[in-house]
Coordinates of C-alpha atoms in Angstrom, one line a residue:
M4 CA 0.0 0.0 0.0
E5 CA 1.5 3.3 -1.1
A6 CA 0.5 6.9 -0.4
S7 CA -1.6 8.7 -3.1
K8 CA -3.4 12.0 -3.8
D9 CA -6.5 10.0 -4.8
I10 CA -9.2 9.9 -2.1
S11 CA -9.9 6.3 -3.0
R12 CA -6.6 5.2 -1.5
L13 CA -7.5 6.6 1.9
I14 CA -10.9 4.8 1.7
E15 CA -9.0 1.6 0.9
I16 CA -6.7 2.1 3.8
M17 CA -9.6 2.6 6.2
A18 CA -11.4 -0.5 4.8
A19 CA -8.2 -2.5 5.4
L20 CA -7.9 -1.2 9.0
R21 CA -11.5 -2.2 9.7
T22 CA -11.3 -5.7 8.1
P23 CA -11.9 -8.4 10.7
V24 CA -8.9 -10.6 11.6
T25 CA -6.4 -8.9 9.3
G26 CA -7.2 -5.3 10.3
C27 CA -5.9 -3.2 13.2
P28 CA -7.3 -4.3 16.6
W29 CA -7.6 -0.8 17.8
D30 CA -9.5 0.5 14.8
L31 CA -11.8 -2.6 14.8
E32 CA -13.0 -2.0 18.3
Q33 CA -14.0 1.6 17.7
N34 CA -17.5 2.9 17.1
F35 CA -19.2 6.3 16.5
S36 CA -19.2 7.3 20.1
T37 CA -15.5 6.4 20.8
I38 CA -14.3 8.2 17.7
K39 CA -16.4 11.3 18.3
P40 CA -13.9 12.9 20.7
Y41 CA -11.1 12.5 18.2
T42 CA -13.2 14.1 15.5
I43 CA -13.8 17.1 17.7
E44 CA -10.1 17.3 18.7
E45 CA -9.0 17.2 15.0
A46 CA -11.4 20.1 14.2
Y47 CA -9.8 22.2 17.0
E48 CA -6.4 21.3 15.8
V49 CA -7.3 22.6 12.3
A50 CA -8.5 25.9 14.0
D51 CA -5.3 26.1 16.0
A52 CA -3.1 25.7 12.8
I53 CA -5.1 28.5 11.2
E54 CA -4.7 30.8 14.2
R55 CA -0.9 30.2 14.1
N56 CA -0.9 30.7 10.3
D57 CA 1.1 27.4 10.0
M58 CA 0.3 26.1 6.5
D59 CA 2.4 23.0 7.0
D60 CA 0.5 22.0 10.1
L61 CA -2.8 23.0 8.5
C62 CA -2.2 20.6 5.6
E63 CA -1.5 17.8 8.0
E64 CA -4.4 18.6 10.3
L65 CA -6.9 18.8 7.4
G66 CA -5.7 15.3 6.5
D67 CA -6.4 14.1 10.1
L68 CA -9.8 15.7 10.0
L69 CA -10.5 14.1 6.6
L70 CA -9.6 10.7 8.1
Q71 CA -12.3 11.2 10.7
V72 CA -14.9 11.6 7.9
V73 CA -13.6 8.5 6.2
F74 CA -13.6 6.6 9.5
H75 CA -17.3 7.5 10.3
A76 CA -18.4 6.8 6.8
R77 CA -16.7 3.4 6.8
M78 CA -18.5 2.4 10.1
A79 CA -21.8 3.6 8.6
E80 CA -21.2 1.5 5.5
E81 CA -20.5 -1.5 7.6
A82 CA -23.9 -0.9 9.4
G83 CA -25.6 -0.6 6.0
E84 CA -26.5 3.1 6.5
F85 CA -24.4 5.1 4.0
S86 CA -21.0 5.2 2.4
F87 CA -18.3 7.9 1.8
G88 CA -19.7 8.3 -1.7
D89 CA -23.1 9.1 -0.1
V90 CA -21.5 11.8 2.1
V91 CA -19.9 13.4 -0.9
Q92 CA -23.1 13.2 -3.0
A93 CA -25.1 14.8 -0.1
I94 CA -22.8 17.8 0.3
T95 CA -22.4 18.4 -3.5
K96 CA -26.2 18.2 -3.9
K97 CA -26.6 20.7 -1.0
M98 CA -24.0 23.2 -2.4
I99 CA -25.5 23.1 -5.9
R100 CA -29.0 23.5 -4.6
R101 CA -28.1 26.4 -2.3
H102 CA -26.3 28.3 -5.2
P103 CA -28.8 28.4 -8.0
H104 CA -27.3 31.8 -9.0
V105 CA -24.1 30.0 -9.8
F106 CA -25.2 26.5 -11.0
A107 CA -28.7 27.1 -12.4
V108 CA -30.9 30.1 -13.0
S109 CA -31.6 32.8 -10.4
D110 CA -32.2 36.5 -10.2
A111 CA -30.2 36.8 -6.9
A112 CA -27.6 39.2 -8.0
T113 CA -26.7 40.9 -4.7
P114 CA -25.4 39.6 -1.4
D115 CA -28.7 40.4 0.3
A116 CA -30.7 38.7 -2.3
V117 CA -28.4 35.6 -2.1
K118 CA -29.0 35.5 1.7
V119 CA -32.8 35.6 1.3
Q120 CA -32.5 32.8 -1.3
W121 CA -30.2 30.8 1.0
D122 CA -32.7 31.1 3.9
D123 CA -35.6 30.0 1.7
I124 CA -33.7 26.9 0.5
K125 CA -32.7 26.0 4.0
T126 CA -36.3 26.2 5.1
E127 CA -37.2 23.7 2.4
E128 CA -34.3 21.5 3.4
K129 CA -35.5 21.6 7.1
R130 CA -39.0 20.4 6.0
E131 CA -37.4 17.5 4.0
R132 CA -35.2 16.7 6.9
A133 CA -38.2 16.5 9.3
E134 CA -39.9 14.1 6.9
R135 CA -36.9 11.8 6.7
R136 CA -36.6 11.8 10.5
A137 CA -40.3 10.9 10.8
R138 CA -39.9 8.0 8.4
R139 CA -37.0 6.7 10.7
G140 CA -39.2 7.1 13.8
I141 CA -36.9 9.8 15.2
T142 CA -39.2 12.1 17.3
E143 CA -36.8 14.2 19.4
D144 CA -35.4 17.1 17.5
F145 CA -33.3 19.7 19.4
K146 CA -33.5 22.0 16.4
L147 CA -37.2 22.7 17.2
G148 CA -38.7 24.8 19.9
Y149 CA -37.5 28.0 21.6
L150 CA -34.0 26.7 22.2
G151 CA -33.7 25.3 18.7
S152 CA -31.7 28.3 17.6
V153 CA -28.9 27.3 19.9
H154 CA -26.8 24.9 17.9
R155 CA -25.4 21.7 19.5
A156 CA -22.4 21.7 17.1
Q157 CA -20.2 23.9 19.3
P158 CA -18.1 23.5 22.4
A159 CA -20.2 22.3 25.4
L160 CA -19.3 25.3 27.5
T161 CA -20.4 27.7 24.7
E162 CA -23.6 25.7 24.2
A163 CA -24.4 25.9 27.9
L164 CA -23.8 29.6 28.0
K165 CA -26.0 30.3 25.0
L166 CA -28.8 28.0 26.3
Q167 CA -28.8 30.0 29.6
Q168 CA -28.7 33.3 27.7
R169 CA -31.6 32.2 25.5
A170 CA -33.7 31.0 28.5
A171 CA -32.9 34.2 30.4
K172 CA -34.7 36.2 27.7
V173 CA -38.0 34.8 28.8
G174 CA -37.3 35.1 32.5
F175 CA -36.0 31.6 33.2
D176 CA -33.0 32.8 35.1
W177 CA -31.6 33.5 38.6
S178 CA -32.2 37.0 39.9
A179 CA -28.7 37.3 41.4
A180 CA -25.4 35.5 41.6
E181 CA -25.6 34.5 45.3
P182 CA -28.3 31.8 44.8
I183 CA -26.2 30.2 42.1
L184 CA -23.4 29.7 44.6
D185 CA -25.9 27.8 46.7
K186 CA -26.8 25.7 43.7
I187 CA -23.2 25.0 43.1
E188 CA -22.8 23.8 46.7
E189 CA -25.9 21.6 46.1
E190 CA -24.4 20.1 42.9
I191 CA -21.1 19.4 44.7
G192 CA -23.1 17.5 47.4
E193 CA -24.8 15.4 44.8
L194 CA -21.5 14.7 43.1
R195 CA -20.1 13.5 46.4
E196 CA -23.1 11.2 46.9
A197 CA -22.7 9.8 43.4
L198 CA -19.0 9.1 44.1
R199 CA -19.9 7.3 47.3
D200 CA -22.4 5.2 45.4
G201 CA -19.7 4.3 42.8
R202 CA -22.1 4.7 39.9
Q203 CA -20.1 6.1 36.9
D204 CA -23.1 7.1 34.9
K205 CA -24.5 9.1 37.9
V206 CA -21.0 10.7 38.5
T207 CA -20.9 11.9 34.9
D208 CA -24.4 13.2 35.1
E209 CA -23.8 15.1 38.4
L210 CA -20.5 16.5 37.1
G211 CA -22.3 17.9 34.1
D212 CA -24.8 19.6 36.4
L213 CA -22.0 21.1 38.4
I214 CA -20.2 22.5 35.3
F215 CA -23.5 23.9 34.0
A216 CA -24.0 25.7 37.3
L217 CA -20.4 27.1 37.1
V218 CA -21.2 28.4 33.6
N219 CA -24.2 30.1 35.1
I220 CA -22.2 31.9 37.8
G221 CA -19.7 33.0 35.1
R222 CA -22.5 34.5 33.0
H223 CA -23.9 36.4 36.0
V224 CA -20.6 37.9 37.0
K225 CA -19.8 38.7 33.3
A226 CA -16.9 36.3 33.1
D227 CA -17.0 34.2 29.9
P228 CA -16.5 30.6 31.0
E229 CA -14.6 29.6 27.9
E230 CA -12.2 32.5 28.3
A231 CA -11.9 31.9 32.0
L232 CA -11.0 28.3 31.5
R233 CA -8.6 29.1 28.7
G234 CA -6.9 31.5 31.1
T235 CA -6.6 28.8 33.7
N236 CA -5.3 26.4 31.2
T237 CA -2.5 28.9 30.3
K238 CA -1.8 29.4 34.0
F239 CA -1.6 25.6 34.5
R240 CA 0.8 25.2 31.6
R241 CA 3.0 28.0 33.0
R242 CA 3.2 26.6 36.5
F243 CA 3.7 23.1 35.4
N244 CA 6.5 24.2 33.1
Y245 CA 8.1 25.9 36.1
I246 CA 8.0 22.6 38.0
E247 CA 9.5 20.7 35.0
T248 CA 12.3 23.3 34.5
S249 CA 13.1 23.5 38.2
L250 CA 13.4 19.7 38.5
Q251 CA 15.7 19.6 35.5
Q252 CA 17.9 22.3 37.0
S253 CA 18.2 20.0 40.1
N254 CA 18.9 16.9 38.0
E255 CA 15.5 15.5 38.9
T256 CA 12.8 14.2 36.7
L257 CA 9.0 14.5 36.6
E258 CA 8.6 10.7 36.8
A259 CA 10.8 10.4 39.9
A260 CA 9.6 13.5 41.8
T261 CA 7.1 13.0 44.6
L262 CA 3.8 14.8 44.7
E263 CA 5.0 16.8 47.7
R264 CA 8.0 18.0 45.8
M265 CA 5.9 19.0 42.8
E266 CA 3.4 20.8 45.1
E267 CA 6.3 22.7 46.7
L268 CA 7.4 23.9 43.3
W269 CA 3.8 24.7 42.3
Q270 CA 3.5 27.0 45.3
A271 CA 6.8 28.6 44.4
A272 CA 5.5 29.3 40.9
K273 CA 2.4 30.9 42.4
A274 CA 4.5 33.1 44.6
I275 CA 6.5 34.3 41.6
E276 CA 3.3 35.2 39.8
R277 CA 2.1 37.2 42.8
T278 CA 5.4 39.2 42.8
L279 CA 5.0 40.0 39.1
G280 CA 1.5 41.3 39.7

């Protein structure tokens, strides 16, 4: 098997990886749910490469993201649902349909007219989508209702924030920040109880409730939770790098260092940050 610029080679490689007995054991045990986190991660890595204006990385990350599409399509084909070709056909059909001013006949000659046309076409597509879902017996649709305008296809923290903002517009909201702190304490108590019970599904559920409450307090004090967490991530990187560098200067390693030793250096890093303001 050799590398190629032809997409069919990538499809062949994925088919080989998923072939029982002769394929890759890791790839064979995967399913849509286990692969989903990697798909999201690859999309973020594409965005990161763009932010850094690193075209070499962007080329590689786009390839990794494409692999995710091929992986999901292969699993769907094995389940008798659809193939990679169906994915390509669906998106090409959509793009042609949404651009009649380019591929057919249309009087939409201005950006505003194109937007109106685009919205009309999407409305028709939504109707067709609803019919397909009904035929499949799918009744729950998060694209409907008052919260339907909040897209699920975004980071969970951002979705939580927008859901709360949307609900707040019709009065479903806390009146002040203080009661939210009480709610956070309540959620921590429920998480402790779930941990004592040893039920992983309940732990996950209660952890989600706690994070949702934390997003709520962030919204009330006007601190964007995504930005707040990103700042904390940066702070964690900086302090941990200090631990690693300090250990190296003392001819020590991360692997051999005790938790007490690392905590000592962590506190030293915090002290340095305080002196720097």
